GROMACS .gro file of C-alpha atoms in nm:
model
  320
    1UNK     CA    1   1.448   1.130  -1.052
    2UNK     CA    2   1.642   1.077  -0.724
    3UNK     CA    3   1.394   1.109  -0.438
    4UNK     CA    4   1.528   1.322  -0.169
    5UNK     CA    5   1.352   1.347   0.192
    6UNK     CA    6   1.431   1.476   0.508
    7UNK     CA    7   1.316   1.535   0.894
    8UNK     CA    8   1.350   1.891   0.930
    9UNK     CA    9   1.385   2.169   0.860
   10UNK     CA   10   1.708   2.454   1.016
   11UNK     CA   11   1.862   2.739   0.880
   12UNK     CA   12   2.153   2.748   0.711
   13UNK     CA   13   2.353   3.025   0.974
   14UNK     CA   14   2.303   2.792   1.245
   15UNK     CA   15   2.483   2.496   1.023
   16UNK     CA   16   2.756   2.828   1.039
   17UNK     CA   17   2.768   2.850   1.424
   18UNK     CA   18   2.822   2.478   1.440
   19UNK     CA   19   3.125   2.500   1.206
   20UNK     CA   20   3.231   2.783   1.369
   21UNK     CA   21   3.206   2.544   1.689
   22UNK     CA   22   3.373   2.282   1.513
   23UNK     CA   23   3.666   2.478   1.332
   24UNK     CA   24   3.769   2.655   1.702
   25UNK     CA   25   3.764   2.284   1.839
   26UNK     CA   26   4.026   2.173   1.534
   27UNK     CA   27   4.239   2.477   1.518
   28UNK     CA   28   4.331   2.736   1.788
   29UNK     CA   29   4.431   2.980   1.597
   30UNK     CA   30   3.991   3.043   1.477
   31UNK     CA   31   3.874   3.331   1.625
   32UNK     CA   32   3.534   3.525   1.596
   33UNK     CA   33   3.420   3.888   1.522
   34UNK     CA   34   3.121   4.029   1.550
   35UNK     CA   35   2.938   4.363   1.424
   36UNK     CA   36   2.684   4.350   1.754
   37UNK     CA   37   2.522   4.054   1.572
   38UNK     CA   38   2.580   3.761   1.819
   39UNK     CA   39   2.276   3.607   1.774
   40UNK     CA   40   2.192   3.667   1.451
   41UNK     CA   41   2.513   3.521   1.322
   42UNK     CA   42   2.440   3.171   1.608
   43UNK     CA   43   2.809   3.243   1.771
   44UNK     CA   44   2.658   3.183   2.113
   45UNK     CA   45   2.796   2.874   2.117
   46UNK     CA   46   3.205   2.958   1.989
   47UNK     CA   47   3.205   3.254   2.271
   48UNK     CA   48   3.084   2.973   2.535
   49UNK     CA   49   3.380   2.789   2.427
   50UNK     CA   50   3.631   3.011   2.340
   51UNK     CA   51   3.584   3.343   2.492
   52UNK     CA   52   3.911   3.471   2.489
   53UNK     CA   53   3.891   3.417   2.133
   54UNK     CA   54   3.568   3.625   2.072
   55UNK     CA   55   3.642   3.980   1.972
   56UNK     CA   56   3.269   4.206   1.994
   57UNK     CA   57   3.350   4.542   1.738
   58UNK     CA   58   3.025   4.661   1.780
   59UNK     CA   59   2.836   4.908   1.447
   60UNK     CA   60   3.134   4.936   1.341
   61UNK     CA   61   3.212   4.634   1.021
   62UNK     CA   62   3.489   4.824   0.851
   63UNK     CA   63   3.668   4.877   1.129
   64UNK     CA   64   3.599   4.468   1.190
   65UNK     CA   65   3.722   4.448   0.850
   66UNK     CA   66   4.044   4.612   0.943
   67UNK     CA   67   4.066   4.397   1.253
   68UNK     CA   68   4.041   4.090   1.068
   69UNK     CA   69   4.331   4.163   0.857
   70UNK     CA   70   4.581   4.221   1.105
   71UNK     CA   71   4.486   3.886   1.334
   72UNK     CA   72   4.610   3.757   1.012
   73UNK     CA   73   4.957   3.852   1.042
   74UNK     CA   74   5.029   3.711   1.365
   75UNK     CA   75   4.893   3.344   1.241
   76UNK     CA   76   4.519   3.358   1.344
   77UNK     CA   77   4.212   3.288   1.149
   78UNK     CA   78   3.943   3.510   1.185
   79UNK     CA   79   3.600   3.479   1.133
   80UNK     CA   80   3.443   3.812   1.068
   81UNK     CA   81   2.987   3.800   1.140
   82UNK     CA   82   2.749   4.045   1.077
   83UNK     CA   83   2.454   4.062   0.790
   84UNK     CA   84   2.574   3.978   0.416
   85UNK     CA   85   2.486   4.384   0.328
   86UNK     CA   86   2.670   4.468   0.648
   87UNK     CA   87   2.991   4.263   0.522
   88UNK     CA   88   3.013   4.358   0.135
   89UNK     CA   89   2.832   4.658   0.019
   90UNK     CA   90   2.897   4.899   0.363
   91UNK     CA   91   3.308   4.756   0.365
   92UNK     CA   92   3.403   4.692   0.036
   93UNK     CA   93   3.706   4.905   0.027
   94UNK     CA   94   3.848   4.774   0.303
   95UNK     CA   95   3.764   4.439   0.195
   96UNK     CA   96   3.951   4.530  -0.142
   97UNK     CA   97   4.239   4.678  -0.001
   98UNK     CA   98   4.297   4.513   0.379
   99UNK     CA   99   4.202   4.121   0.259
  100UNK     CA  100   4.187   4.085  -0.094
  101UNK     CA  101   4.484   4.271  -0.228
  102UNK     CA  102   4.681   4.185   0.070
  103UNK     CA  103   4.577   3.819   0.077
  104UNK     CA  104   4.465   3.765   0.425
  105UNK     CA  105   4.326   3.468   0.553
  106UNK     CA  106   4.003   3.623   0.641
  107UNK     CA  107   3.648   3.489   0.661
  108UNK     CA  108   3.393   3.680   0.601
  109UNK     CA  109   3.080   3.516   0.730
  110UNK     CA  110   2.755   3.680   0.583
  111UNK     CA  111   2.416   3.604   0.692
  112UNK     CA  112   2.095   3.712   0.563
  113UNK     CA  113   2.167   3.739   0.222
  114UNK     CA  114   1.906   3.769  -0.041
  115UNK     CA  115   1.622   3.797  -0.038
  116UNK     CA  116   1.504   3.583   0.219
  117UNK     CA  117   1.586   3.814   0.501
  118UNK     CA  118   1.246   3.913   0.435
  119UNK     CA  119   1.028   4.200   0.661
  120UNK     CA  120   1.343   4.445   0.710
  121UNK     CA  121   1.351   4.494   0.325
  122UNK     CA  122   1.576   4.662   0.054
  123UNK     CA  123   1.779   4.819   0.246
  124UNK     CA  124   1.908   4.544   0.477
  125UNK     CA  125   1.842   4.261   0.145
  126UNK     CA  126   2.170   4.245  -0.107
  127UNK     CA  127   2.151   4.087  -0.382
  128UNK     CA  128   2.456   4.215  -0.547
  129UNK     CA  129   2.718   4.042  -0.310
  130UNK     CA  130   2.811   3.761  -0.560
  131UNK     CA  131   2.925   3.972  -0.790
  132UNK     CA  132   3.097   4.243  -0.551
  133UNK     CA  133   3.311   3.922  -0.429
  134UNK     CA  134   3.332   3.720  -0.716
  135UNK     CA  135   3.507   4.000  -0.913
  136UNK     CA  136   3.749   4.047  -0.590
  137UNK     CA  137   4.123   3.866  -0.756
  138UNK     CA  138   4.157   3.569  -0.486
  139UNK     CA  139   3.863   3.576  -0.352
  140UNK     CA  140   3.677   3.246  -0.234
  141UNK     CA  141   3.286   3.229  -0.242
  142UNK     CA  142   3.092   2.998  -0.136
  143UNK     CA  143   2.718   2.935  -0.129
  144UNK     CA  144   2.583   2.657   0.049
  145UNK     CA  145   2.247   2.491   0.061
  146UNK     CA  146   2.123   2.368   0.417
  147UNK     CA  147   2.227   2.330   0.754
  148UNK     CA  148   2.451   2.025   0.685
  149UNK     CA  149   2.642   2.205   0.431
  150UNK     CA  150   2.705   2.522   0.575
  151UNK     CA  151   2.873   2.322   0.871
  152UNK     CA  152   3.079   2.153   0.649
  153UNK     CA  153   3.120   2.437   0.436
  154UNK     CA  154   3.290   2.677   0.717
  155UNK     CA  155   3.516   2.397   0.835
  156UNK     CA  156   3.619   2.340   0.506
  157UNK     CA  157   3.702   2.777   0.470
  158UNK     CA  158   3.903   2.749   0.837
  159UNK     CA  159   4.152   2.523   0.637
  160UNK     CA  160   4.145   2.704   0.331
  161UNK     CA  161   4.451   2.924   0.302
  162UNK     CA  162   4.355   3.259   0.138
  163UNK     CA  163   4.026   3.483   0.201
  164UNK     CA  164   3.671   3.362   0.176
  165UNK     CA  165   3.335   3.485   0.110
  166UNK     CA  166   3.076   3.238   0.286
  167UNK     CA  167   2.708   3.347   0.233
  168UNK     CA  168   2.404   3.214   0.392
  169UNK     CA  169   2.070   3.255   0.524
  170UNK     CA  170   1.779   3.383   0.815
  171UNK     CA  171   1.514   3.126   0.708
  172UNK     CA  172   1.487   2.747   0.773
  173UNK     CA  173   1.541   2.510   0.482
  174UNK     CA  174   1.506   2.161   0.449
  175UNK     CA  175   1.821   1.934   0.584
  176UNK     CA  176   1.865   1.680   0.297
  177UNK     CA  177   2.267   1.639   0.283
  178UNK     CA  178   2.487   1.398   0.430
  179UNK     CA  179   2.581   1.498   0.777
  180UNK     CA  180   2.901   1.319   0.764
  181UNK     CA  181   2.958   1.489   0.406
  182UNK     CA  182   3.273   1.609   0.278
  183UNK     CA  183   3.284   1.980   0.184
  184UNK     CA  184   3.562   2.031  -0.154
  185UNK     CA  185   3.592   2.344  -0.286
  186UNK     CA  186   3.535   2.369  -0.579
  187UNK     CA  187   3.362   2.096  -0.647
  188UNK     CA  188   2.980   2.069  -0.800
  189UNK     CA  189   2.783   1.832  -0.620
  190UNK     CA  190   2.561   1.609  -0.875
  191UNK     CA  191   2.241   1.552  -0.714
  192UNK     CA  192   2.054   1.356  -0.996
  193UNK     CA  193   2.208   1.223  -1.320
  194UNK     CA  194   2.030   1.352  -1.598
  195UNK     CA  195   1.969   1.363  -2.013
  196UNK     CA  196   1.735   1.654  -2.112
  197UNK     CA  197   1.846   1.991  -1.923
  198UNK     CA  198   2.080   2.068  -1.691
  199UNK     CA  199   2.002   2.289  -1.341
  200UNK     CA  200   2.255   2.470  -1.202
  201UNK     CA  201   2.154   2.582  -0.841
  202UNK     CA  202   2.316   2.740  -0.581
  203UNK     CA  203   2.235   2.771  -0.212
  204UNK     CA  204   1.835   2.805  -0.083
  205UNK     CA  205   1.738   2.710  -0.440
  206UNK     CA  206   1.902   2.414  -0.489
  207UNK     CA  207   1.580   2.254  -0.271
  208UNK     CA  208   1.401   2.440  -0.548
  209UNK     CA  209   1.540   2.225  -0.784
  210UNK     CA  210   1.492   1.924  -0.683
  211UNK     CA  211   1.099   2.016  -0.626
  212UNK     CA  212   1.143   2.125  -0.992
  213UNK     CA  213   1.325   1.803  -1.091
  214UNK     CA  214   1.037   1.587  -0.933
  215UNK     CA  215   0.780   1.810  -1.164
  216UNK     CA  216   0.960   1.809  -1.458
  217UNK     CA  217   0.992   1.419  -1.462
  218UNK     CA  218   0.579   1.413  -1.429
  219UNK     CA  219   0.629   1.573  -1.764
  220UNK     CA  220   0.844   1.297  -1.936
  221UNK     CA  221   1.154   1.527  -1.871
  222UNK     CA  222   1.494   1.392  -1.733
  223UNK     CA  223   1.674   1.672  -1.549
  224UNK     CA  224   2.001   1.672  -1.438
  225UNK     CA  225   2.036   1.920  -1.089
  226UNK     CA  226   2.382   2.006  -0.984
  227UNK     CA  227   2.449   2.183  -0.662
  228UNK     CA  228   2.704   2.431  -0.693
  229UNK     CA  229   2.809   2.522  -0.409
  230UNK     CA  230   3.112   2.730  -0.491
  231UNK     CA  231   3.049   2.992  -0.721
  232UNK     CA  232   3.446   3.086  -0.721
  233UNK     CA  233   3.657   2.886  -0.821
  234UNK     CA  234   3.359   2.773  -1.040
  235UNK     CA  235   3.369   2.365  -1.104
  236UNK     CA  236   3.425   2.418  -1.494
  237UNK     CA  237   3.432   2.082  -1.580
  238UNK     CA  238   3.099   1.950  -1.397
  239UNK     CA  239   2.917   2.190  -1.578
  240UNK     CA  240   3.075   2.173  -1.951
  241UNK     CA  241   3.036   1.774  -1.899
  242UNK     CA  242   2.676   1.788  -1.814
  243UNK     CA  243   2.596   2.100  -2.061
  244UNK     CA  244   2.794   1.903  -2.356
  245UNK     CA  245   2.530   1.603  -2.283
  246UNK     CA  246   2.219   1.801  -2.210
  247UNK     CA  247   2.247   2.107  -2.491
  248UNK     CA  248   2.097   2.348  -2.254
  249UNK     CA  249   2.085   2.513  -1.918
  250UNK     CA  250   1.867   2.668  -1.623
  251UNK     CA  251   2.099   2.842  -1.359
  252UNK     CA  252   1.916   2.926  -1.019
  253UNK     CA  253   2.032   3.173  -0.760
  254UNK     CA  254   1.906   3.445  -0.496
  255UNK     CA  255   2.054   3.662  -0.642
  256UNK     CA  256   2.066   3.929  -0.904
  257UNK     CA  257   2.099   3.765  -1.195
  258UNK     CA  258   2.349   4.021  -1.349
  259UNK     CA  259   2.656   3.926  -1.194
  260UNK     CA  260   2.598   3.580  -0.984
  261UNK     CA  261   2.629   3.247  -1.093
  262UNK     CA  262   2.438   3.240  -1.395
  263UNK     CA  263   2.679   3.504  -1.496
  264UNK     CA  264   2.932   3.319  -1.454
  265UNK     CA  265   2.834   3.033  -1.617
  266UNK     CA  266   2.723   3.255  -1.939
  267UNK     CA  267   3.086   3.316  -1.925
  268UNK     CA  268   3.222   3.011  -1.964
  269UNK     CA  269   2.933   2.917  -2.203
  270UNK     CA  270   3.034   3.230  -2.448
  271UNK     CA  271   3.425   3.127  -2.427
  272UNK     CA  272   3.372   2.720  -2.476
  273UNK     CA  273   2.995   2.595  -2.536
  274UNK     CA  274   2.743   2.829  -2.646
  275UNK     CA  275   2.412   2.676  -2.605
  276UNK     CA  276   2.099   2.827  -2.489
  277UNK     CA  277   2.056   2.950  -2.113
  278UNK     CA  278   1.781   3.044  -1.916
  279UNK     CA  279   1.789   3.258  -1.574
  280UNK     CA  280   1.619   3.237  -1.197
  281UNK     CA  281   1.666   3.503  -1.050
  282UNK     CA  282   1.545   3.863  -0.942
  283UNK     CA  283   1.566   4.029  -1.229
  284UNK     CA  284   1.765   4.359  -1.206
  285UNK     CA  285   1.592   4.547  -0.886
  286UNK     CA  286   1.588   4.550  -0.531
  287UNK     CA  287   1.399   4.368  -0.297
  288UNK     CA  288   1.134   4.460  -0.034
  289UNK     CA  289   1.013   4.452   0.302
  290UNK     CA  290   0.775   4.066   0.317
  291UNK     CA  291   0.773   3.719   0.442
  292UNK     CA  292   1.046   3.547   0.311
  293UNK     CA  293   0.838   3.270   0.146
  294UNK     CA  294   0.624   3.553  -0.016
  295UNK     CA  295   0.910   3.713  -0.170
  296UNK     CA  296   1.042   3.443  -0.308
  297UNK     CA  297   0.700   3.329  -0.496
  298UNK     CA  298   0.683   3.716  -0.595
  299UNK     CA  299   1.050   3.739  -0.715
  300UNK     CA  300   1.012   3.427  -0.925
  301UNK     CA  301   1.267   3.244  -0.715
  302UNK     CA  302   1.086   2.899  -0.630
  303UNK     CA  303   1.050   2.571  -0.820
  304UNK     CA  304   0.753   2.672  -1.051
  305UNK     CA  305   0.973   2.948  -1.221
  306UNK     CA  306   1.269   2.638  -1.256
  307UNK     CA  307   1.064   2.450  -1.405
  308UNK     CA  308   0.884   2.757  -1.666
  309UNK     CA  309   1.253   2.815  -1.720
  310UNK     CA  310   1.343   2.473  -1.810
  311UNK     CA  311   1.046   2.434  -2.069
  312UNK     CA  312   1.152   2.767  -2.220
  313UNK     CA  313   1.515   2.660  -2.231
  314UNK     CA  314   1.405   2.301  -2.425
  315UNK     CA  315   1.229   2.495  -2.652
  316UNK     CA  316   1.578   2.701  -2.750
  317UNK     CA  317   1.713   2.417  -2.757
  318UNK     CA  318   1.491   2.244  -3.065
  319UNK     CA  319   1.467   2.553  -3.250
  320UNK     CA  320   1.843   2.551  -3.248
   0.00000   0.00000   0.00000
């Protein structure tokens, strides 16, 4: 197993206010909205620098939503903040109809998604966004894993041409990617080469994995962890390569896991290699008010429930 380490420990919307930084220092046509979430969403920094380029909407995302859209037409890039409920489940129709049909270079930057938002429970938690975007014709998402990657991640969306769904998180993570790395879309990270079973992970439980990767090989068992990082356009051929090698899977998400990534990859599975599949993730209900660390243990979202889900899945697997 690959050892991974790191020196500490930041949150992954502050790796999204340092692209934002970045991506306004590369192109002048970025700009930044915000639902009355400045901080929240770490644009202190891209209103320092750019303030003419700031636009504050206030409670008000659809209208944001709308606003977004039209910067589009006259060339600019926008950025659109507030929490990842706040910028899917409460504006959907005008994400639909204003960027999605229309095909507007928007950005729609969500925070707090998941679970991990933690004490201001259900009602401010989503953990349906995935799939709301996912299933959105043209629509980019992207799910990143720490600081590092969430800067590279957003500079990577300013030069995408066509709308994006960017998702990350309130809590601090461990930093344990390249600094200097280079964000494709698209394209699966492979973290550590592997024979037995293959986990999928995407964003905060993709450090999960690894912790579940180090367990697993105290066991005798070789598991291959791939970081996917972009749940659409899904990197097909990563995961059939590693799948056709391993026989079986563990996908591992915050998420629902009706309609996220292990969705997805069930999907693919069913149309080109059916072999057996296990889940992490909250299983069909909403979250609740906690500490983000105690939800996730509760939830089974950490790297003792990879690892239960890898034995179960190598068990398929022989009786198969």
């Amino acid at each position: 197993m690959k050892k991974y380490t790191y020196t500490e420990s930041k949150d992954t919307r502050s790796g999204f206010g340092a692209g934002l930084l970045e991506a306004g220092k590369e192109d002048e046509n970025v700009v930044a909205l915000c639902a009355d979430l400045v901080g929240s969403l770490k644009m202190n920094d891209f209103i320092k620098a750019f303030p003419e380029r700031f636009f504050q909407i206030g409670i008000a995302e659809a209208n944001m939503m709308g606003i977004a859209a039209g910067l589009t037409i006259g060339g600019k890039i926008p950025f659109t903040g507030t929490f990842a409920n706040f910028s899917t489940g409460r504006v959907y129709d005008q994400i639909r109809q204003s960027i999605a049909y229309s095909d507007k270079n928007v950005k729609i930057a969500a925070s707090h998604a998941g679970l991990t938002l933690g004490e201001d429970g259900a009602t401010h938690q989503i953990l349906e966004d995935i799939g709301l975007m996912k299933m959105l014709p043209g629509m980019t998402v992207i799910n990143p894993c720490d600081y590092n990657q969430t800067k590279a991640a957003t500079l990577a969306a300013a030069r995408h041409k066509g709308p994006v769904y960017l998702r990350f998180g309130r809590p601090v993570v461990p930093v344990f990617t390249p600094e200097d790395q280079q964000f494709v879309i698209g394209e699966a990270v492979m973290l550590n080469p592997g024979t037995a079973v293959t986990i999928l992970a995407t964003g905060h439980l993709v450090w999960e994995a690894i912790l579940a990767g180090e367990e697993l090989e105290t066991l005798g068992i070789d598991a291959e962890i791939i970081n996917i990082h972009t749940i659409k356009p899904l990197d097909e051929r990563a995961i059939l390569t590693s799948i056709a090698k391993t026989g079986c899977v563990v996908t591992a998400e915050e998420h629902n896991r009706i309609g996220g990534l292990g969705d997805s990859v069930a999907q693919l599975l069913a149309k080109q290699m059916p072999c057996p599949q296990e889940y992490v993730a909250v299983d069909d209900s909403f979250g609740e008010s906690g500490p983000p660390s105690a939800l996730m243990d509760k939830y089974g979202l950490n790297a003792d429930a990879i690892v239960a889900a890898a034995l179960r899945v190598l068990k398929r697997k022989v009786a198969t």
